[in-house]
JSON list of C-alpha atoms in Angstrom, two decimals:
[
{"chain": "A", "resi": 72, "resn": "UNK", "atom": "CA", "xyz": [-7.19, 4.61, -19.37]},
{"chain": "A", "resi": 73, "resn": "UNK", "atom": "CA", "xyz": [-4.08, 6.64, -17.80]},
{"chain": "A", "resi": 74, "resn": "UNK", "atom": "CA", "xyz": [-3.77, 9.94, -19.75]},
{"chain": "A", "resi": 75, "resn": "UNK", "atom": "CA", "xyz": [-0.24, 11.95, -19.56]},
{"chain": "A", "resi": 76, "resn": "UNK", "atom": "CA", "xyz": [3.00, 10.34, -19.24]},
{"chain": "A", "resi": 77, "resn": "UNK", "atom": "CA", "xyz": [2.86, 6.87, -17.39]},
{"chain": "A", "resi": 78, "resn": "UNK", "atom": "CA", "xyz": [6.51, 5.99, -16.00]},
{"chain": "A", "resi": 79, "resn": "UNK", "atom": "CA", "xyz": [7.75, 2.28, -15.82]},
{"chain": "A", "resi": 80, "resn": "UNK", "atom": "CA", "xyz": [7.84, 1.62, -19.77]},
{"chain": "A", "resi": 81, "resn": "UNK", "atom": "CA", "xyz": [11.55, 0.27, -19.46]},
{"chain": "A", "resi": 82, "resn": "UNK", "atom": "CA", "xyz": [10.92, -1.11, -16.34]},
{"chain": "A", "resi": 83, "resn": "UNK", "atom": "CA", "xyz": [10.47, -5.11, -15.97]},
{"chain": "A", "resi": 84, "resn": "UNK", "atom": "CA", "xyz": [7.58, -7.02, -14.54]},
{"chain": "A", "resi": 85, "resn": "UNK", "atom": "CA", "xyz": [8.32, -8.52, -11.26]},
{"chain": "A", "resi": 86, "resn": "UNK", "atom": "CA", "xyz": [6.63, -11.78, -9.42]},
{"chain": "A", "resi": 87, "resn": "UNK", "atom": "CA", "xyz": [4.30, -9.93, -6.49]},
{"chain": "A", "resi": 88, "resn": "UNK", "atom": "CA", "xyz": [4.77, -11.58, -3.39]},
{"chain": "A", "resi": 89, "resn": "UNK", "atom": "CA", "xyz": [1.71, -12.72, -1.58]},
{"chain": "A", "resi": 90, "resn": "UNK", "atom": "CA", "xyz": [0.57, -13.26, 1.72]},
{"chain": "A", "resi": 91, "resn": "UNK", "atom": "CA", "xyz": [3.27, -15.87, 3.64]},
{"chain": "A", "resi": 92, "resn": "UNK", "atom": "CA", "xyz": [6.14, -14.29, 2.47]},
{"chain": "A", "resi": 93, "resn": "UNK", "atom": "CA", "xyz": [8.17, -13.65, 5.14]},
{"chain": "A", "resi": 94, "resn": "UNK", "atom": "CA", "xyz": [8.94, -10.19, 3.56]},
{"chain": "A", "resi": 95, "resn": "UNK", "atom": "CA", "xyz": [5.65, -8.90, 4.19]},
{"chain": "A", "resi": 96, "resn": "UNK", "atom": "CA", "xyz": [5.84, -8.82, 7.43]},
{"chain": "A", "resi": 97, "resn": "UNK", "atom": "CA", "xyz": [9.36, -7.85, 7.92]},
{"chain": "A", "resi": 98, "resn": "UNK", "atom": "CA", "xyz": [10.59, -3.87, 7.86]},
{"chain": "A", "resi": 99, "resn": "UNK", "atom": "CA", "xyz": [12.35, -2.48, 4.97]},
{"chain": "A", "resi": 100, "resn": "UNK", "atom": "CA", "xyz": [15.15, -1.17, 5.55]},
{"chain": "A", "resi": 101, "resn": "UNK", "atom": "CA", "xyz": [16.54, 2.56, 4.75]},
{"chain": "A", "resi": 102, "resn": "UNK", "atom": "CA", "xyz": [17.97, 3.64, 1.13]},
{"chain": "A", "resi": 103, "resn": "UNK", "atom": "CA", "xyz": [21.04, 4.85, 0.85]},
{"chain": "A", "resi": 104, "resn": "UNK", "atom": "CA", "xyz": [22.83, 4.80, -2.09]},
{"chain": "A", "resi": 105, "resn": "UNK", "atom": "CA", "xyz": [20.68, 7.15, -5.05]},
{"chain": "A", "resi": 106, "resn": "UNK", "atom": "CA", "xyz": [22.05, 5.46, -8.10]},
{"chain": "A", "resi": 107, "resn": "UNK", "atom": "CA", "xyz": [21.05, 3.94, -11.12]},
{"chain": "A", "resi": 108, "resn": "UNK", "atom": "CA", "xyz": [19.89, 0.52, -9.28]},
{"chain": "A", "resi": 109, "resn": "UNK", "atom": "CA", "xyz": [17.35, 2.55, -7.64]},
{"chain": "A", "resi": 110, "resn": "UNK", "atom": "CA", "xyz": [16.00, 4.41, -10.50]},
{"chain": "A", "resi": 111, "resn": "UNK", "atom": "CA", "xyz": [15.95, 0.82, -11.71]},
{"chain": "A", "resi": 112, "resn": "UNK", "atom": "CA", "xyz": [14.00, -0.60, -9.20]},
{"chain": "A", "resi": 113, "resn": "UNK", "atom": "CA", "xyz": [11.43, 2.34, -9.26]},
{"chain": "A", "resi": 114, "resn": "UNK", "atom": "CA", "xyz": [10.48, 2.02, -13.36]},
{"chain": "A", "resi": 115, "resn": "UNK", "atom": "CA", "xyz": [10.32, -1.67, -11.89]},
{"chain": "A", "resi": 116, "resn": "UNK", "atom": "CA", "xyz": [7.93, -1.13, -9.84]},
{"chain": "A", "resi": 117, "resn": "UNK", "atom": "CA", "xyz": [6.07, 0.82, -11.92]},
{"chain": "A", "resi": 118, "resn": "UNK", "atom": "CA", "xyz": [6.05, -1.46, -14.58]},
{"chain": "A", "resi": 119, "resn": "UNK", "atom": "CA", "xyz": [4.84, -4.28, -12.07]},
{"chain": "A", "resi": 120, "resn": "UNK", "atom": "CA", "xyz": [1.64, -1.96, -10.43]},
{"chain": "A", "resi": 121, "resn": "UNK", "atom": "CA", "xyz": [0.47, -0.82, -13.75]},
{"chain": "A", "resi": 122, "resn": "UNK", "atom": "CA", "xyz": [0.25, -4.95, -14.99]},
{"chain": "A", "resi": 123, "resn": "UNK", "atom": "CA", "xyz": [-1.31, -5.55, -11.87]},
{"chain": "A", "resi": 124, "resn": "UNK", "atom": "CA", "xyz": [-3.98, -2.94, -12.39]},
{"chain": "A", "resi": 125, "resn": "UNK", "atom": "CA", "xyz": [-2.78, -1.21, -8.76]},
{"chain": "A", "resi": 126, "resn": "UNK", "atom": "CA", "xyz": [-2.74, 2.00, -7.84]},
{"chain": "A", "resi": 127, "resn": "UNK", "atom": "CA", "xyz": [-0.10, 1.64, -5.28]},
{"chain": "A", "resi": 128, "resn": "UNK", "atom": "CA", "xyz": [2.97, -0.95, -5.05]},
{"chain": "A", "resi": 129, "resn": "UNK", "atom": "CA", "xyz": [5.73, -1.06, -2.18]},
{"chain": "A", "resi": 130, "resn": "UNK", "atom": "CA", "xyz": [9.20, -2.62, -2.67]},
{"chain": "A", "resi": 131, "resn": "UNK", "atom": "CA", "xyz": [8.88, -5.12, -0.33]},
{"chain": "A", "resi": 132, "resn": "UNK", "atom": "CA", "xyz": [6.11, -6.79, -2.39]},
{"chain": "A", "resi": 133, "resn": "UNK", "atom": "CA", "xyz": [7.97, -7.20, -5.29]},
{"chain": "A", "resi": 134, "resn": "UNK", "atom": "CA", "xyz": [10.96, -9.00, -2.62]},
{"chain": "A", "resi": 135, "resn": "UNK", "atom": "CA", "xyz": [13.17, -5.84, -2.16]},
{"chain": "A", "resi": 136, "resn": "UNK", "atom": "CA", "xyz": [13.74, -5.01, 1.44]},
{"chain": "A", "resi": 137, "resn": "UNK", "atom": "CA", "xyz": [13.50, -1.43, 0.97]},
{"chain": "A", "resi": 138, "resn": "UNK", "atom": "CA", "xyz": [11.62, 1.64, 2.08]},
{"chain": "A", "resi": 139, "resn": "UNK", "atom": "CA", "xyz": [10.58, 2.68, -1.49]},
{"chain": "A", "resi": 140, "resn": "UNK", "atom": "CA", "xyz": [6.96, 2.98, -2.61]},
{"chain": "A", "resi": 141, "resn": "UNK", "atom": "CA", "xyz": [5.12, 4.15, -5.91]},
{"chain": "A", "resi": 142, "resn": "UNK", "atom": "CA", "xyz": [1.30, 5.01, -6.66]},
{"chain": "A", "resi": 143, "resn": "UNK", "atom": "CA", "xyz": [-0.70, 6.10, -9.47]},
{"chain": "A", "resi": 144, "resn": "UNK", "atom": "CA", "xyz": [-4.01, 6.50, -7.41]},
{"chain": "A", "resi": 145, "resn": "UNK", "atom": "CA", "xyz": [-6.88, 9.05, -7.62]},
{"chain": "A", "resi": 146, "resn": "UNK", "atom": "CA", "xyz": [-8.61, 10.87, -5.10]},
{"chain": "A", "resi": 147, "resn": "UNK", "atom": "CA", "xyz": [-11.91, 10.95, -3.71]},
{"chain": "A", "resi": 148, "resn": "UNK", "atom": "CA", "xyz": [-12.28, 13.95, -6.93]},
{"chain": "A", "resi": 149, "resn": "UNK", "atom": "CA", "xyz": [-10.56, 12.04, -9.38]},
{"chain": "A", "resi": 150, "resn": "UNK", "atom": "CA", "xyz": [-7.72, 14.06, -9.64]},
{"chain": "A", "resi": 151, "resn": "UNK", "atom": "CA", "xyz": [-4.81, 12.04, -10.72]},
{"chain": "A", "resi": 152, "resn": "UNK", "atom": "CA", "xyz": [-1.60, 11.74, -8.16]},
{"chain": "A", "resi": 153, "resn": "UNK", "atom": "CA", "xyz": [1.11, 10.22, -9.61]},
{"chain": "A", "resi": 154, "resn": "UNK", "atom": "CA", "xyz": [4.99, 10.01, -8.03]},
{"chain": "A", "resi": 155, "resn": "UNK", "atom": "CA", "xyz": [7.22, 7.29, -5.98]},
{"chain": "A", "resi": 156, "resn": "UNK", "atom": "CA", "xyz": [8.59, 8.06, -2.54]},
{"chain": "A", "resi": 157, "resn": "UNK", "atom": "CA", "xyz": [11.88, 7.06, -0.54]},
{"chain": "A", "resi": 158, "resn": "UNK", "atom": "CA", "xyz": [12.35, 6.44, 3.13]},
{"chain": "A", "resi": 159, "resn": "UNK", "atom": "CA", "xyz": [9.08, 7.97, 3.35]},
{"chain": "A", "resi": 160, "resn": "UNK", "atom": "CA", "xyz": [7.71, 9.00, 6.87]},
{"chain": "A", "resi": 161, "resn": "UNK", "atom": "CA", "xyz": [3.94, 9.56, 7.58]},
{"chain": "A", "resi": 162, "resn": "UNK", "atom": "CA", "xyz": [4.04, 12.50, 9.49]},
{"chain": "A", "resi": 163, "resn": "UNK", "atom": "CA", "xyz": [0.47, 13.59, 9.52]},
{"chain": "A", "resi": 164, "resn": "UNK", "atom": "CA", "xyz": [-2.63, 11.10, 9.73]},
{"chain": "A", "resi": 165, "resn": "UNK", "atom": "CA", "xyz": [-5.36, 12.67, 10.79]},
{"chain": "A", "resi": 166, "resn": "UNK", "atom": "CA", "xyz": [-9.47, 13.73, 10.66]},
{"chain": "A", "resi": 167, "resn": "UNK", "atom": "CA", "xyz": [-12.44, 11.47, 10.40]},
{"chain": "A", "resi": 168, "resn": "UNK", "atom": "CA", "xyz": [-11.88, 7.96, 9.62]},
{"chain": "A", "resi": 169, "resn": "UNK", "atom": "CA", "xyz": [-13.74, 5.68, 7.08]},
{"chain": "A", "resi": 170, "resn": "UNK", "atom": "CA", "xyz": [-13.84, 2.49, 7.40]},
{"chain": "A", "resi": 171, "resn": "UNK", "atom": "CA", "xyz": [-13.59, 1.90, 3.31]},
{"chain": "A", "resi": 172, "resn": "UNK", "atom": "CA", "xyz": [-13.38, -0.62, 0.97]},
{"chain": "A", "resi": 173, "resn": "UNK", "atom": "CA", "xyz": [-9.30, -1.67, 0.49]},
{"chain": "A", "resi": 174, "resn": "UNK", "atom": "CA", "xyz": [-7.58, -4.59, -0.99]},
{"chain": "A", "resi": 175, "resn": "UNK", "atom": "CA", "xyz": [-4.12, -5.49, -1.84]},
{"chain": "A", "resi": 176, "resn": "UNK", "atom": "CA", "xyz": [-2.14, -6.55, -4.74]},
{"chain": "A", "resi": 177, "resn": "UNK", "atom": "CA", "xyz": [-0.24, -9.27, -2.31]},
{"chain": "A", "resi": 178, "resn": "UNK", "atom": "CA", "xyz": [-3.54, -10.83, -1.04]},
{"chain": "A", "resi": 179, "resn": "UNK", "atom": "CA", "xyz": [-5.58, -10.38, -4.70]},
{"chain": "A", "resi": 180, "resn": "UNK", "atom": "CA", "xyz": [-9.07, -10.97, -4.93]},
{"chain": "A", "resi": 181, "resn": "UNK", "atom": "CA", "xyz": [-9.82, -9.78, -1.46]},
{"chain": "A", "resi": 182, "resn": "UNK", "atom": "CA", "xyz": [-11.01, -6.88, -0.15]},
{"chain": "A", "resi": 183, "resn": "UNK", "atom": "CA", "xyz": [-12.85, -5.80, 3.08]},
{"chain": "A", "resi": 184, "resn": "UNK", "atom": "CA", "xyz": [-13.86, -2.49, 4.70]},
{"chain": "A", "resi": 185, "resn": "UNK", "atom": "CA", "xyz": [-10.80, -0.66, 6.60]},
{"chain": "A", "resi": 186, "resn": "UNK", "atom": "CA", "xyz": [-10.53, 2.03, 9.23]},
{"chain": "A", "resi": 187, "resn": "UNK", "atom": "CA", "xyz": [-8.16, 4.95, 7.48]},
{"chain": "A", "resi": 188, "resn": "UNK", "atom": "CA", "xyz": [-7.83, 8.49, 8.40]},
{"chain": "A", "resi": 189, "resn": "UNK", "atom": "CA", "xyz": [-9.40, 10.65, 5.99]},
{"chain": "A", "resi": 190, "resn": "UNK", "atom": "CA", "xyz": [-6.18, 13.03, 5.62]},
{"chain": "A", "resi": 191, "resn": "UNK", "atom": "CA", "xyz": [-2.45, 11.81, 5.49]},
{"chain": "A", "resi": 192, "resn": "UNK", "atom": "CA", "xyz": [1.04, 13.85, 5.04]},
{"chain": "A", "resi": 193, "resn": "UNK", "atom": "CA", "xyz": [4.08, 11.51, 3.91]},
{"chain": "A", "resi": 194, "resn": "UNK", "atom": "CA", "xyz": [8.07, 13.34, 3.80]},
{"chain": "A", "resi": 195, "resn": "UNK", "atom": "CA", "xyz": [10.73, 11.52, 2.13]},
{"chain": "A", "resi": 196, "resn": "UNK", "atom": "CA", "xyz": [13.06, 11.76, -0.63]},
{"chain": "A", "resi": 197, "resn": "UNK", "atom": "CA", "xyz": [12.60, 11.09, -4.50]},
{"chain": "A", "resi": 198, "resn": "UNK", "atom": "CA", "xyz": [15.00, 8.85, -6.99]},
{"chain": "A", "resi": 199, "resn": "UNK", "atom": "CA", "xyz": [17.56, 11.78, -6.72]},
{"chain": "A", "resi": 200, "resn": "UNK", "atom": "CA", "xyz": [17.60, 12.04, -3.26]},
{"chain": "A", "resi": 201, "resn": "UNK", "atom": "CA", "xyz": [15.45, 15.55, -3.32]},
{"chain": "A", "resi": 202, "resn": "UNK", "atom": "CA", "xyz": [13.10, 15.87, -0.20]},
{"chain": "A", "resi": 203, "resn": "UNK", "atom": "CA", "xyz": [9.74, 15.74, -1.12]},
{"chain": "A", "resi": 204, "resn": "UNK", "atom": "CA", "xyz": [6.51, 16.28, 0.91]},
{"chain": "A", "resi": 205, "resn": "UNK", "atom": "CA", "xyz": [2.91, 14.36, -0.43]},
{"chain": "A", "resi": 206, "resn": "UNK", "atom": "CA", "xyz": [-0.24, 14.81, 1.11]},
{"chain": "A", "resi": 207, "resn": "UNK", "atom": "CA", "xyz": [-3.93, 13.83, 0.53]},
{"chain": "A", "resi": 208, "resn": "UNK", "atom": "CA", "xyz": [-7.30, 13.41, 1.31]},
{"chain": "A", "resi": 209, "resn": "UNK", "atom": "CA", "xyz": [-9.99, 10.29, 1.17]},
{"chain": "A", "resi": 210, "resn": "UNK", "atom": "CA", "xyz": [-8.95, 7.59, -1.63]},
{"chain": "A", "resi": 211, "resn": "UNK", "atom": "CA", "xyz": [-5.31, 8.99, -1.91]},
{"chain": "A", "resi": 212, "resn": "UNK", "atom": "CA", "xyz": [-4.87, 9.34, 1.98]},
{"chain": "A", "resi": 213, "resn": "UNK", "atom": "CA", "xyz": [-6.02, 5.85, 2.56]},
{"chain": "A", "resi": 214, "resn": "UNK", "atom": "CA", "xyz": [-3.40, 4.99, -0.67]},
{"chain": "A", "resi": 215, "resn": "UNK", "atom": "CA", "xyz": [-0.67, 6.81, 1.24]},
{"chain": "A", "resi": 216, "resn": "UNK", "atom": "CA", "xyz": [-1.53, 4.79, 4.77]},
{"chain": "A", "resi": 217, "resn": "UNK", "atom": "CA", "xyz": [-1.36, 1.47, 3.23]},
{"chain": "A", "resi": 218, "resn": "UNK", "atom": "CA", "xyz": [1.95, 1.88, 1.14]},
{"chain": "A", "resi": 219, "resn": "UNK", "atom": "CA", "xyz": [3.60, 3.20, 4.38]},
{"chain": "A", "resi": 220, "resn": "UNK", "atom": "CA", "xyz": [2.06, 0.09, 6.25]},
{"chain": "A", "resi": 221, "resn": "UNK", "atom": "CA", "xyz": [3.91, -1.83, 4.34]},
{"chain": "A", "resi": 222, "resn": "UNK", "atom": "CA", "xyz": [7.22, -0.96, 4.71]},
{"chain": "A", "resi": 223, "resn": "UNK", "atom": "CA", "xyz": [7.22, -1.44, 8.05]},
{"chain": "A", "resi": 224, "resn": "UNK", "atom": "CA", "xyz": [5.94, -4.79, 7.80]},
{"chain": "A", "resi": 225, "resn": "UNK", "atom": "CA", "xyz": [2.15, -4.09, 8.45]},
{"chain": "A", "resi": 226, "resn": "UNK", "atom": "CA", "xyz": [-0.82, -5.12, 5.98]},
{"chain": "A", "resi": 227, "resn": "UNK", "atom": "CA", "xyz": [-4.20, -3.02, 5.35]},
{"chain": "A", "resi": 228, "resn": "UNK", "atom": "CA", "xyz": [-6.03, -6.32, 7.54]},
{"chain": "A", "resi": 229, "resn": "UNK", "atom": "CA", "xyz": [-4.07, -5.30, 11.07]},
{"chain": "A", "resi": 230, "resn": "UNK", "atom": "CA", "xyz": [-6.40, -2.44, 10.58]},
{"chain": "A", "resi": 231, "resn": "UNK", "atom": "CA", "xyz": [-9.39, -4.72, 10.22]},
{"chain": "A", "resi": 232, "resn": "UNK", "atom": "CA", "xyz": [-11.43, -6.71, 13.27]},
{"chain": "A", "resi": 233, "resn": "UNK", "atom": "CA", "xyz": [-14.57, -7.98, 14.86]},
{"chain": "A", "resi": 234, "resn": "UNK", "atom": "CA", "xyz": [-16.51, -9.55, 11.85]},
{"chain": "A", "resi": 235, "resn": "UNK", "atom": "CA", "xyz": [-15.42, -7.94, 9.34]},
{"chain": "A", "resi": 236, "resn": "UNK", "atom": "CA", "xyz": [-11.97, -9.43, 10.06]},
{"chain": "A", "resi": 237, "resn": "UNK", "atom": "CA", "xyz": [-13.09, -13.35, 10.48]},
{"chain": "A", "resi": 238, "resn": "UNK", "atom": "CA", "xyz": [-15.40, -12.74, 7.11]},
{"chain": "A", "resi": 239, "resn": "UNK", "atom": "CA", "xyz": [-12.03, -11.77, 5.46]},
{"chain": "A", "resi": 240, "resn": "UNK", "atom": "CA", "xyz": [-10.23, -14.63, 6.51]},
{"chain": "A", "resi": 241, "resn": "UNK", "atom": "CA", "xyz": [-12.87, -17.20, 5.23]},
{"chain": "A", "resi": 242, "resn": "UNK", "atom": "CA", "xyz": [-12.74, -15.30, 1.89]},
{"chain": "A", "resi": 243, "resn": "UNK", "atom": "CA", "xyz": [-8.80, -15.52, 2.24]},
{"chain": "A", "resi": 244, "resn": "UNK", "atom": "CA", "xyz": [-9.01, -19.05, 3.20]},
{"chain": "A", "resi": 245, "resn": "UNK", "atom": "CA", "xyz": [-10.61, -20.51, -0.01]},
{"chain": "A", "resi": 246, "resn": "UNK", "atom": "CA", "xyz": [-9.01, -18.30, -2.58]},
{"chain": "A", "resi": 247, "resn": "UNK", "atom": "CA", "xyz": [-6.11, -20.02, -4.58]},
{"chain": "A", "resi": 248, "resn": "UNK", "atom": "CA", "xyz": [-3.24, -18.41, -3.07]},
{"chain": "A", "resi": 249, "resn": "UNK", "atom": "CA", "xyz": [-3.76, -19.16, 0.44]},
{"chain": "A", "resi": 250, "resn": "UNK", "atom": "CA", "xyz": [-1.25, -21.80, 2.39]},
{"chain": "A", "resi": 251, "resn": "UNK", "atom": "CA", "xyz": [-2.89, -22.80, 5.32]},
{"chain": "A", "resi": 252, "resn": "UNK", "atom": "CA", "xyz": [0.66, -22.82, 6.97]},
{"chain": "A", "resi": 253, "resn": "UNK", "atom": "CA", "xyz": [2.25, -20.07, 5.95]},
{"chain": "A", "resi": 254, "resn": "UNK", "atom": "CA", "xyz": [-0.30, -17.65, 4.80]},
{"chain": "A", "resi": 255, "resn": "UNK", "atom": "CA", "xyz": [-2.33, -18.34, 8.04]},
{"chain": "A", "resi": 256, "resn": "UNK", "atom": "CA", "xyz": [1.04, -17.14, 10.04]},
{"chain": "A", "resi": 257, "resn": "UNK", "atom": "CA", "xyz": [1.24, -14.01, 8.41]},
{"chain": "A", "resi": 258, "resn": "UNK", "atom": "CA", "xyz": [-2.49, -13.50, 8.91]},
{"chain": "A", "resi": 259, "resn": "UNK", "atom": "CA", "xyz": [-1.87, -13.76, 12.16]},
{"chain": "A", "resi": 260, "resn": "UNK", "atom": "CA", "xyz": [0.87, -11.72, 12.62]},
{"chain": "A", "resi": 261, "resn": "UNK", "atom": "CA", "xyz": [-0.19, -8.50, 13.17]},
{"chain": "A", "resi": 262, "resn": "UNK", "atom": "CA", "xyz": [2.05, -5.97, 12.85]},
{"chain": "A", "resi": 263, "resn": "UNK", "atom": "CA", "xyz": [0.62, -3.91, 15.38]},
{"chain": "A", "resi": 264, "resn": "UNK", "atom": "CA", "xyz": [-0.47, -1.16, 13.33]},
{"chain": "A", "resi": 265, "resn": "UNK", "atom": "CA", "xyz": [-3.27, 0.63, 15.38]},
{"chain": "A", "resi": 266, "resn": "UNK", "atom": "CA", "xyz": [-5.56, 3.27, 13.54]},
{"chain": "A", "resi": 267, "resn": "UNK", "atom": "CA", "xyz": [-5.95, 4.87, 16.87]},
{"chain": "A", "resi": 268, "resn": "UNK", "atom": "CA", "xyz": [-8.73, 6.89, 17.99]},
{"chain": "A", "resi": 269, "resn": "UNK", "atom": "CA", "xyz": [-11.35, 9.39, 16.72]},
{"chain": "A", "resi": 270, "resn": "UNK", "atom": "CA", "xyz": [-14.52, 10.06, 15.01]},
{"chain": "A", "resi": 271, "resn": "UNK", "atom": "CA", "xyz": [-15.88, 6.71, 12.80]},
{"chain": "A", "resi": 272, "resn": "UNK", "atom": "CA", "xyz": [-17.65, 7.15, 9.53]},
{"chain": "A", "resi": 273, "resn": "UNK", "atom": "CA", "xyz": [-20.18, 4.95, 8.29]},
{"chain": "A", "resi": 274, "resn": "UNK", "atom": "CA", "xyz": [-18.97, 5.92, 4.74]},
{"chain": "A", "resi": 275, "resn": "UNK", "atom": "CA", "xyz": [-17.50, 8.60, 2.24]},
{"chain": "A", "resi": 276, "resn": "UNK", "atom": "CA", "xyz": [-19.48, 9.86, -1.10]},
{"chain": "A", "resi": 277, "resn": "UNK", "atom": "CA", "xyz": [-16.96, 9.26, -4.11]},
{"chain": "A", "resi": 278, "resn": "UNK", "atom": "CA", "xyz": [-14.82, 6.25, -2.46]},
{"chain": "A", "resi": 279, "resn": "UNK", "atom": "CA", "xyz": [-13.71, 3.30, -4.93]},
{"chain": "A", "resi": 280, "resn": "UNK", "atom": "CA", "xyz": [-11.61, 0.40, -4.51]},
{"chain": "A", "resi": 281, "resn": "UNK", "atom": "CA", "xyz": [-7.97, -0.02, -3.22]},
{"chain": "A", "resi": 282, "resn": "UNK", "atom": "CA", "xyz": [-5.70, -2.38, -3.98]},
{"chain": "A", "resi": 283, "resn": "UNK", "atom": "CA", "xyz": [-2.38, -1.11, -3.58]}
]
């Protein structure tokens, strides 16, 4: 259970949008207007990650082109980091990388092992348009990576290739969601996303699941 005060309690459920919508895989644009519709939005989205048991949600999942993201997601100590972030920028992502477990709410029941740097800075703005500056480490870094991913129309499998990538897309192919015509597109359509280069882990003591 969450302790402490959870945000989103008079926010609305939204539909997720899965795998195939063209959304996905199309970048959000900037925010500019700091008003009540986007405070709106944001217990909205808070609302929507908590029912779906996530510990990360971007707008563009929920169908609003937008560069807003929230996250309610541990770290590798289990120390709670809890917030939302506009027109965020990852400025920093850095260290070793771990290929870990990930998932995400807009491809659900699937999850395979992805490259992520172990460290990860993100600058942008909260609801009231104060700049704001988030970093973390393991779990919460890879957390950070993926939400940022998404707004600019990349998913955690870009990351993901070789074996591990065609085992994913079998598992993707049979699960009730999947539209061979669509879905398969968007599979496809890497968004170019590169983890880049450095020192591979075989693993990290302490890391759980994603699904963001």
């Amino acid at each position: 259970m969450r302790k402490g005060l959870i945000p989103g309690s008079s926010g609305h459920v939204r539909p997720m949008r899965l795998l195939g919508d063209q959304g996905l895989r199309t970048p959000c644009e900037e925010v500019t207007d700091f008003g009540a519709d986007l405070a709106k939005l944001i217990e909205d989205m808070y609302a929507t990650m908590y029912a779906a048991r996530g510990v990360g949600l971007a707008a563009n999942q929920i169908g609003v082109p937008l560069r807003v993201f929230v996250y309610d997601c541990p770290d590798d100590e289990d120390r709670r980091h809890l917030g939302h972030l506009v027109n965020p920028r990852l400025v920093t992502a850095d260290g070793d990388i771990y290929p870990g477990p990930e998932g995400c709410l807009s491809l659900p029941g699937l999850e395979t092992g992805t490259p992520r740097f172990d460290h990860a800075v993100v600058e942008g703005f909260t609801a009231d348009g104060s700049p704001t500056r988030v970093s973390g480490t393991g779990f919460f870094a890879r957390c950070l990576q993926h939400e940022c991913d998404h707004l600019d129309g990349g998913l955690y499998i870009d990351h993901v290739t070789g074996l591990r990538r065609r085992r994913a897309l079998r598992a993707a192919r049979r699960a009730p969601w999947w539209e061979p015509g669509t879905a398969e597109s968007a599979w496809n359509a890497s968004a170019n996303t590169s983890i880049g280069t450095g020192s591979v882990r075989p693993g990290r003591p302490g890391s759980v699941r994603a699904e963001a």
